[in-house]
Coordinates of C-alpha atoms in Angstrom, one line a residue:
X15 CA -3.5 5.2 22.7
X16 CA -4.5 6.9 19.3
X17 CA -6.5 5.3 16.8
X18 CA -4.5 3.1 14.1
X19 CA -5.5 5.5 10.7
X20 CA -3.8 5.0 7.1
X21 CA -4.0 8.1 5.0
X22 CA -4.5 7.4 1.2
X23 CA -2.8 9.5 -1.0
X24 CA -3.3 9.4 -5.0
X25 CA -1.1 10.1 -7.8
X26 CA -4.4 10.2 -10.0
X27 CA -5.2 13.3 -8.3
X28 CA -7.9 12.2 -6.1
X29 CA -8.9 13.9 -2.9
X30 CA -6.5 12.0 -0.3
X31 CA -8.9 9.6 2.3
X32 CA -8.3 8.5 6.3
X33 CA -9.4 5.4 7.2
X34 CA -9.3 3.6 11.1
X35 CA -7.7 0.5 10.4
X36 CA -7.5 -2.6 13.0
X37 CA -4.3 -3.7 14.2
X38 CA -3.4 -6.8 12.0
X39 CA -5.0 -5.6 9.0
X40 CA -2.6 -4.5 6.1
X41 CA -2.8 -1.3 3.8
X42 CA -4.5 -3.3 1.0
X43 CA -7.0 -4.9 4.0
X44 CA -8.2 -1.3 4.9
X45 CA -8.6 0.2 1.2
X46 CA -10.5 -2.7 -0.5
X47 CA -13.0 -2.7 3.1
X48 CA -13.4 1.4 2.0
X49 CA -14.1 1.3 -1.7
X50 CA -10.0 2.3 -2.7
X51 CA -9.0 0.7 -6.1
X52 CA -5.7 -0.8 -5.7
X53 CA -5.3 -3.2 -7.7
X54 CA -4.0 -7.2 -6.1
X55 CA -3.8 -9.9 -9.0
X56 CA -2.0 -12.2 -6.4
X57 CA -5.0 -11.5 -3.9
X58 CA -3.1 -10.4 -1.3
X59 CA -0.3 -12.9 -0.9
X60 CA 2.9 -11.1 -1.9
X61 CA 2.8 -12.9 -5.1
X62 CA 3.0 -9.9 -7.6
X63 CA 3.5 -6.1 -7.7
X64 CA 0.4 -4.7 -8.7
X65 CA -0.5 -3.9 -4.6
X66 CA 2.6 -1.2 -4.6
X67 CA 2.3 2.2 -2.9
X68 CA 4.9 4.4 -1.1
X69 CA 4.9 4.7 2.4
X70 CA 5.8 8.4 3.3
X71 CA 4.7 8.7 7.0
X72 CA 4.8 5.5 9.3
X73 CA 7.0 3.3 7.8
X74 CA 9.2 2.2 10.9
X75 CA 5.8 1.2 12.4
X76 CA 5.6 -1.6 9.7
X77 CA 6.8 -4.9 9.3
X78 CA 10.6 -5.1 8.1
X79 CA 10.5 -5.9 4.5
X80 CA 11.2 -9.1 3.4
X81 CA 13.3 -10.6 0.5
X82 CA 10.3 -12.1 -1.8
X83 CA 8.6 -8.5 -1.1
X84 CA 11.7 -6.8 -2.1
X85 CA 12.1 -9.0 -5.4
X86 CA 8.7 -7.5 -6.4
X87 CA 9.2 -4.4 -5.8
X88 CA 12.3 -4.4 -8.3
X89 CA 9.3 -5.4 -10.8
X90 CA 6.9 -2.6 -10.1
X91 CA 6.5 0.5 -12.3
X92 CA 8.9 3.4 -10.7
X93 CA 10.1 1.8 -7.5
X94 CA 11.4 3.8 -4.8
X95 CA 13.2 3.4 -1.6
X96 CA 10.0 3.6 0.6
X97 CA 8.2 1.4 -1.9
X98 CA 5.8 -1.4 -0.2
X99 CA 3.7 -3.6 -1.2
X100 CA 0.2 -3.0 1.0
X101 CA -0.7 -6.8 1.1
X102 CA 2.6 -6.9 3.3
X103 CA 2.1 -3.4 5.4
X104 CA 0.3 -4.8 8.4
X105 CA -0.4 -2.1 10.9
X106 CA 0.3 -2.2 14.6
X107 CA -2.0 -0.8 17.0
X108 CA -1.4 3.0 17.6
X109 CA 0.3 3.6 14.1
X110 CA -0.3 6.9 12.2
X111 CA 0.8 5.6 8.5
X112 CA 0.4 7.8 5.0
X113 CA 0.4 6.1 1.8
X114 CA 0.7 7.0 -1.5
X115 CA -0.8 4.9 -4.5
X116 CA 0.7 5.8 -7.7
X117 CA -1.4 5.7 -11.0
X118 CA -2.3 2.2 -11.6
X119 CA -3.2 0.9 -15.1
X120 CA -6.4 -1.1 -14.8
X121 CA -6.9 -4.1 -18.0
X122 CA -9.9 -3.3 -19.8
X123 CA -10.1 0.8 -18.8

């Protein structure tokens, strides 16, 4: 089986990043463990909107979304239809997922 990997794409025009992820671990899990900003004011508990990226590659491989997750996507800045939020993308063994992380606004910078 090939290794679970999430590819980080930026909006900021960073250099795009592949990471190994564990099975069980969500999108936010894997960047924050690698040194990716992405914002999570919640911490992680599907509480806010500030954890959004776009899924472009990978998405059936994720958890459906649920109805809370959906209600905060309608909050985030420019939703789309593949929005997510990573604290709720928990990857499955074997999955090959790309994400993109649109240009967050950091308080303070």
């Amino acid at each position: 089986m090939p290794a679970t990997t999430i590819t980080f794409q930026f909006q900021d025009g960073q250099p795009a990043q592949t990471h190994v992820a564990a099975a069980g671990e969500s999108v936010l899990d894997v960047a924050l463990n690698n040194a990716i900003q992405l914002q999570h004011n919640c911490g992680g508990v599907c509480g806010c909107s500030t954890c959004h990226v776009y899924v472009d590659k990978g998405g059936d491989a994720l958890p459906e979304i649920s109805d809370k997750e959906e209600d905060f996507i309608d909050r985030a800045e420019n939703p789309r239809i593949t929005s997510r939020l990573a604290c709720q993308c928990v990857v499955e063994a074997g999955t090959q997922l790309t994400v993109t992380i649109p240009v967050q606004h950091f308080l303070g910078h």
